[in-house]
PDB file of C-alpha atoms in Angstrom:
ATOM      1  CA  MET J   6     113.295  37.561 221.577  1.00 54.00           C
ATOM      2  CA  ASN J   7     114.105  36.398 225.930  1.00 68.00           C
ATOM      3  CA  ILE J   8     110.718  35.560 227.447  1.00 79.00           C
ATOM      4  CA  ASP J   9     110.953  36.451 231.138  1.00 78.00           C
ATOM      5  CA  HIS J  10     112.441  33.616 233.885  1.00 82.00           C
ATOM      6  CA  ASN J  11     109.064  34.879 236.157  1.00 89.00           C
ATOM      7  CA  SER J  12     106.811  33.960 234.279  1.00 90.00           C
ATOM      8  CA  THR J  13     108.355  30.500 232.750  1.00 92.00           C
ATOM      9  CA  ARG J  14     108.150  29.578 236.362  1.00 94.00           C
ATOM     10  CA  ARG J  15     104.491  30.485 237.115  1.00 94.00           C
ATOM     11  CA  VAL J  16     104.088  28.797 233.354  1.00 94.00           C
ATOM     12  CA  PHE J  17     105.746  25.781 234.470  1.00 94.00           C
ATOM     13  CA  GLU J  18     104.777  25.728 238.427  1.00 93.00           C
ATOM     14  CA  MET J  19     100.966  25.847 236.771  1.00 91.00           C
ATOM     15  CA  LEU J  20     101.021  23.776 234.123  1.00 92.00           C
ATOM     16  CA  SER J  21     103.362  20.270 235.280  1.00 89.00           C
ATOM     17  CA  ARG J  22     100.774  19.812 237.393  1.00 88.00           C
ATOM     18  CA  GLY J  23      98.008  18.588 235.373  1.00 86.00           C
ATOM     19  CA  GLN J  24      96.323  22.877 235.320  1.00 90.00           C
ATOM     20  CA  PHE J  25      95.707  24.403 232.744  1.00 94.00           C
ATOM     21  CA  LEU J  26      95.970  27.852 231.390  1.00 94.00           C
ATOM     22  CA  SER J  27      93.134  29.164 229.448  1.00 95.00           C
ATOM     23  CA  ALA J  28      92.604  32.303 227.212  1.00 95.00           C
ATOM     24  CA  ASN J  29      89.141  33.199 229.237  1.00 95.00           C
ATOM     25  CA  THR J  30      90.416  32.999 232.368  1.00 93.00           C
ATOM     26  CA  ILE J  31      89.168  35.682 235.393  1.00 92.00           C
ATOM     27  CA  ARG J  32      91.885  36.002 237.072  1.00 91.00           C
ATOM     28  CA  PRO J  33      94.567  38.820 235.452  1.00 93.00           C
ATOM     29  CA  GLU J  34      97.595  37.191 235.684  1.00 93.00           C
ATOM     30  CA  PHE J  35      96.757  34.313 234.692  1.00 93.00           C
ATOM     31  CA  ARG J  36      95.547  36.324 230.991  1.00 94.00           C
ATOM     32  CA  LYS J  37      98.420  37.782 231.284  1.00 93.00           C
ATOM     33  CA  LEU J  38      99.911  34.719 231.495  1.00 94.00           C
ATOM     34  CA  TYR J  39      98.025  32.794 228.560  1.00 96.00           C
ATOM     35  CA  ASP J  40      99.263  36.390 226.744  1.00 94.00           C
ATOM     36  CA  GLU J  41     102.631  35.785 226.767  1.00 95.00           C
ATOM     37  CA  VAL J  42     102.713  31.544 226.445  1.00 95.00           C
ATOM     38  CA  GLU J  43     100.312  32.509 223.436  1.00 95.00           C
ATOM     39  CA  GLU J  44     102.813  35.236 221.275  1.00 94.00           C
ATOM     40  CA  TYR J  45     105.873  33.711 222.565  1.00 94.00           C
ATOM     41  CA  PHE J  46     105.254  29.616 222.378  1.00 95.00           C
ATOM     42  CA  SER J  47     108.112  28.875 220.768  1.00 94.00           C
ATOM     43  CA  ALA J  48     110.373  30.117 222.495  1.00 93.00           C
ATOM     44  CA  PHE J  49     108.181  28.689 226.089  1.00 94.00           C
ATOM     45  CA  GLU J  50     108.253  25.286 223.760  1.00 94.00           C
ATOM     46  CA  SER J  51     112.162  25.859 223.694  1.00 93.00           C
ATOM     47  CA  VAL J  52     112.701  25.934 227.218  1.00 92.00           C
ATOM     48  CA  TYR J  53     110.070  23.141 229.102  1.00 93.00           C
ATOM     49  CA  ALA J  54     110.970  20.699 225.925  1.00 91.00           C
ATOM     50  CA  PRO J  55     115.174  19.650 227.652  1.00 91.00           C
ATOM     51  CA  LEU J  56     113.195  18.470 230.526  1.00 89.00           C
ATOM     52  CA  GLY J  57     109.673  15.859 229.083  1.00 88.00           C
ATOM     53  CA  PHE J  58     107.079  18.699 229.081  1.00 91.00           C
ATOM     54  CA  HIS J  59     106.245  19.864 226.504  1.00 93.00           C
ATOM     55  CA  LEU J  60     104.037  22.223 225.582  1.00 95.00           C
ATOM     56  CA  LYS J  61     100.924  21.610 223.575  1.00 95.00           C
ATOM     57  CA  LYS J  62      98.208  23.927 222.183  1.00 95.00           C
ATOM     58  CA  GLY J  63      94.460  23.599 222.405  1.00 92.00           C
ATOM     59  CA  ASN J  64      91.755  25.638 221.157  1.00 91.00           C
ATOM     60  CA  ASN J  65      92.809  29.051 223.970  1.00 94.00           C
ATOM     61  CA  TYR J  66      94.814  26.525 226.876  1.00 95.00           C
ATOM     62  CA  PHE J  67      97.943  25.013 227.148  1.00 95.00           C
ATOM     63  CA  TYR J  68      98.793  22.289 229.055  1.00 94.00           C
ATOM     64  CA  PHE J  69     101.780  20.099 229.080  1.00 92.00           C
ATOM     65  CA  SER J  70     101.953  16.541 227.613  1.00 86.00           C
ATOM     66  CA  ARG J  71     104.231  14.173 228.532  1.00 75.00           C
ATOM     67  CA  GLU J  72     105.974  11.524 226.685  1.00 68.00           C
ATOM     68  CA  GLY J  73     106.173   7.669 228.135  1.00 61.00           C
ATOM     69  CA  GLY J  74     104.175   9.419 232.007  1.00 58.00           C
ATOM     70  CA  ARG J  75     104.060   7.748 234.972  1.00 63.00           C
ATOM     71  CA  GLN J  76     100.829   6.883 234.494  1.00 64.00           C
ATOM     72  CA  THR J  77      99.354   3.123 232.952  1.00 70.00           C
ATOM     73  CA  ILE J  78      97.554   3.469 230.166  1.00 70.00           C
ATOM     74  CA  GLU J  79      94.150   1.981 232.976  1.00 78.00           C
ATOM     75  CA  GLU J  80      95.164   4.417 234.686  1.00 77.00           C
ATOM     76  CA  LYS J  81      94.272   7.516 232.221  1.00 72.00           C
ATOM     77  CA  ILE J  82      91.371   5.102 230.709  1.00 77.00           C
ATOM     78  CA  GLU J  83      89.986   5.228 234.386  1.00 78.00           C
ATOM     79  CA  ARG J  84      91.006   8.726 234.807  1.00 77.00           C
ATOM     80  CA  PHE J  85      88.166   9.097 231.941  1.00 81.00           C
ATOM     81  CA  TYR J  86      85.605   7.233 233.227  1.00 83.00           C
ATOM     82  CA  LYS J  87      85.762  10.320 236.005  1.00 86.00           C
ATOM     83  CA  TYR J  88      85.786  13.180 232.715  1.00 88.00           C
ATOM     84  CA  ILE J  89      82.762  11.370 231.348  1.00 90.00           C
ATOM     85  CA  ASP J  90      80.516  11.304 234.110  1.00 91.00           C
ATOM     86  CA  ARG J  91      80.862  15.097 234.707  1.00 93.00           C
ATOM     87  CA  LEU J  92      80.798  15.851 231.227  1.00 94.00           C
ATOM     88  CA  ALA J  93      78.049  13.761 230.718  1.00 94.00           C
ATOM     89  CA  PHE J  94      76.371  15.572 234.504  1.00 96.00           C
ATOM     90  CA  PHE J  95      76.580  18.901 232.924  1.00 97.00           C
ATOM     91  CA  ALA J  96      75.158  17.590 229.378  1.00 95.00           C
ATOM     92  CA  THR J  97      72.298  17.282 231.491  1.00 96.00           C
ATOM     93  CA  PHE J  98      72.237  19.831 233.805  1.00 96.00           C
ATOM     94  CA  ALA J  99      72.592  22.134 230.443  1.00 96.00           C
ATOM     95  CA  PRO J 100      72.543  21.123 226.867  1.00 93.00           C
ATOM     96  CA  GLY J 101      75.712  22.503 224.827  1.00 92.00           C
ATOM     97  CA  PHE J 102      77.194  23.071 228.131  1.00 95.00           C
ATOM     98  CA  GLY J 103      80.560  24.054 227.174  1.00 95.00           C
ATOM     99  CA  GLU J 104      83.306  27.088 227.605  1.00 95.00           C
ATOM    100  CA  GLY J 105      82.401  30.775 228.758  1.00 96.00           C
ATOM    101  CA  MET J 106      78.523  29.837 230.120  1.00 97.00           C
ATOM    102  CA  ARG J 107      78.390  31.353 233.471  1.00 97.00           C
ATOM    103  CA  PHE J 108      76.121  29.466 236.368  1.00 97.00           C
ATOM    104  CA  TYR J 109      75.134  29.227 239.627  1.00 97.00           C
ATOM    105  CA  VAL J 110      75.696  26.522 242.104  1.00 97.00           C
ATOM    106  CA  LYS J 111      71.956  27.336 242.729  1.00 97.00           C
ATOM    107  CA  ASP J 112      70.596  26.486 239.795  1.00 97.00           C
ATOM    108  CA  ILE J 113      72.658  23.807 239.200  1.00 97.00           C
ATOM    109  CA  VAL J 114      71.284  22.418 242.650  1.00 97.00           C
ATOM    110  CA  HIS J 115      67.483  23.534 241.803  1.00 97.00           C
ATOM    111  CA  LYS J 116      67.642  21.225 239.251  1.00 97.00           C
ATOM    112  CA  CYS J 117      69.390  18.460 240.661  1.00 96.00           C
ATOM    113  CA  ASN J 118      65.906  18.448 243.332  1.00 95.00           C
ATOM    114  CA  VAL J 119      63.499  18.307 240.269  1.00 96.00           C
ATOM    115  CA  GLU J 120      65.031  16.075 237.656  1.00 95.00           C
ATOM    116  CA  THR J 121      65.725  13.134 239.179  1.00 94.00           C
ATOM    117  CA  ASP J 122      68.213  12.275 236.385  1.00 95.00           C
ATOM    118  CA  LEU J 123      70.564  14.905 237.147  1.00 95.00           C
ATOM    119  CA  ASN J 124      70.185  13.853 240.853  1.00 94.00           C
ATOM    120  CA  ASP J 125      71.295  10.488 240.325  1.00 93.00           C
ATOM    121  CA  GLN J 126      74.079  11.428 238.846  1.00 94.00           C
ATOM    122  CA  LEU J 127      75.903  14.005 241.065  1.00 94.00           C
ATOM    123  CA  GLN J 128      74.673  10.980 243.132  1.00 92.00           C
ATOM    124  CA  ARG J 129      76.737   8.469 241.508  1.00 90.00           C
ATOM    125  CA  LEU J 130      80.304  11.103 241.063  1.00 90.00           C
ATOM    126  CA  THR J 131      80.282  12.168 244.727  1.00 84.00           C
ATOM    127  CA  SER J 132      81.874   9.396 247.931  1.00 75.00           C
ATOM    128  CA  ASP J 133      80.130  11.365 250.752  1.00 76.00           C
ATOM    129  CA  LYS J 134      76.278  10.305 250.961  1.00 75.00           C
ATOM    130  CA  SER J 135      75.796  12.128 254.422  1.00 81.00           C
ATOM    131  CA  ILE J 136      75.994  15.970 252.207  1.00 91.00           C
ATOM    132  CA  SER J 137      73.390  18.194 251.370  1.00 93.00           C
ATOM    133  CA  THR J 138      72.714  18.877 247.654  1.00 94.00           C
ATOM    134  CA  HIS J 139      74.460  22.125 247.831  1.00 95.00           C
ATOM    135  CA  ASP J 140      77.761  20.812 249.747  1.00 94.00           C
ATOM    136  CA  LYS J 141      78.007  17.276 246.562  1.00 95.00           C
ATOM    137  CA  VAL J 142      77.680  21.149 243.983  1.00 96.00           C
ATOM    138  CA  ARG J 143      79.859  22.695 245.671  1.00 95.00           C
ATOM    139  CA  ASP J 144      83.016  20.822 246.689  1.00 93.00           C
ATOM    140  CA  LEU J 145      82.255  18.910 242.722  1.00 94.00           C
ATOM    141  CA  MET J 146      82.587  22.703 241.751  1.00 96.00           C
ATOM    142  CA  ASP J 147      85.779  22.938 243.482  1.00 94.00           C
ATOM    143  CA  GLU J 148      87.556  20.251 242.214  1.00 92.00           C
ATOM    144  CA  MET J 149      86.029  21.215 238.597  1.00 94.00           C
ATOM    145  CA  LYS J 150      88.252  24.749 239.454  1.00 94.00           C
ATOM    146  CA  ARG J 151      90.763  22.564 240.601  1.00 91.00           C
ATOM    147  CA  GLN J 152      91.236  21.603 237.608  1.00 89.00           C
ATOM    148  CA  GLY J 153      91.218  24.372 235.778  1.00 91.00           C
ATOM    149  CA  PHE J 154      88.008  23.918 234.131  1.00 95.00           C
ATOM    150  CA  MET J 155      86.096  26.492 235.063  1.00 96.00           C
ATOM    151  CA  ASP J 156      86.530  30.195 237.370  1.00 96.00           C
ATOM    152  CA  CYS J 157      84.567  30.972 240.387  1.00 95.00           C
ATOM    153  CA  GLU J 158      83.195  34.898 239.161  1.00 94.00           C
ATOM    154  CA  ASP J 159      81.620  34.921 242.363  1.00 95.00           C
ATOM    155  CA  ASP J 160      82.307  34.352 245.539  1.00 94.00           C
ATOM    156  CA  GLU J 161      79.376  35.411 247.730  1.00 95.00           C
ATOM    157  CA  ASN J 162      76.265  34.011 245.445  1.00 96.00           C
ATOM    158  CA  GLU J 163      78.850  30.805 243.981  1.00 96.00           C
ATOM    159  CA  GLY J 164      78.885  32.253 240.031  1.00 97.00           C
ATOM    160  CA  TYR J 165      81.342  29.755 238.066  1.00 97.00           C
ATOM    161  CA  ILE J 166      82.483  30.287 234.457  1.00 97.00           C
ATOM    162  CA  VAL J 167      83.567  27.891 232.466  1.00 97.00           C
ATOM    163  CA  LEU J 168      86.923  28.113 230.581  1.00 97.00           C
ATOM    164  CA  SER J 169      88.694  27.633 227.748  1.00 96.00           C
ATOM    165  CA  SER J 170      90.179  24.644 229.480  1.00 95.00           C
ATOM    166  CA  TYR J 171      86.752  22.231 229.155  1.00 96.00           C
ATOM    167  CA  ASN J 172      87.244  22.165 225.697  1.00 94.00           C
ATOM    168  CA  TYR J 173      90.351  19.608 226.578  1.00 92.00           C
ATOM    169  CA  LEU J 174      87.528  16.596 228.000  1.00 90.00           C
ATOM    170  CA  LYS J 175      84.980  17.088 225.324  1.00 90.00           C
ATOM    171  CA  ASP J 176      87.967  17.048 222.422  1.00 87.00           C
ATOM    172  CA  ILE J 177      88.953  13.739 224.698  1.00 82.00           C
ATOM    173  CA  VAL J 178      85.102  12.064 224.742  1.00 80.00           C
ATOM    174  CA  ASP J 179      85.404  12.952 221.271  1.00 78.00           C
ATOM    175  CA  LEU J 180      88.119  10.351 219.903  1.00 75.00           C
ATOM    176  CA  ILE J 181      86.661   8.453 221.793  1.00 71.00           C
ATOM    177  CA  ASP J 182      85.483   5.710 218.756  1.00 59.00           C
ATOM    178  CA  ILE J 183      83.572   2.955 219.293  1.00 60.00           C
ATOM    179  CA  ASP J 184      83.131  -0.086 216.913  1.00 54.00           C
ATOM    180  CA  PRO J 185      78.913  -1.494 217.548  1.00 60.00           C
ATOM    181  CA  THR J 186      79.419  -4.003 215.672  1.00 63.00           C
ATOM    182  CA  ASN J 187      81.978  -5.240 218.282  1.00 57.00           C
ATOM    183  CA  GLU J 188      80.666  -6.056 221.605  1.00 53.00           C
TER     184      GLU J 188
END
């Protein structure tokens, strides 16, 4: 099967920037790409392998992995500290927070205003202490959207959906094995 070169280019442009291609994306053009990669996974995989990019399939999402990437192990760990904090924030907002969940920025803002633990977590996630809680939450959502973990499905009311790629973060954190006997 010959795959469309336009599709291979678009998938490469997306995944090579560290983004994800999720099954439950709300964008029809991305959903079409996801379906195409799903159907012709081996063909897509063979296109990217000679370039040093390994197409990986997670639970309803695709991403690139690179052997001998540019990041050191310390840089990767530092990046995941950031994600652990975000996962904790969203789990505090809503136990069971995950793939397919829909929510509004205003709901998180309201809960931050009434629950000090959630608000304290938000303060630790943001560097600009002078902006409003609403702007902090909006900035966090923009970041998660840029990274491909969430998508805005209602711009006017700031409604979001958690994409399948969010499982990637949860799976990585689940791999962390801390020996409680070794302090």
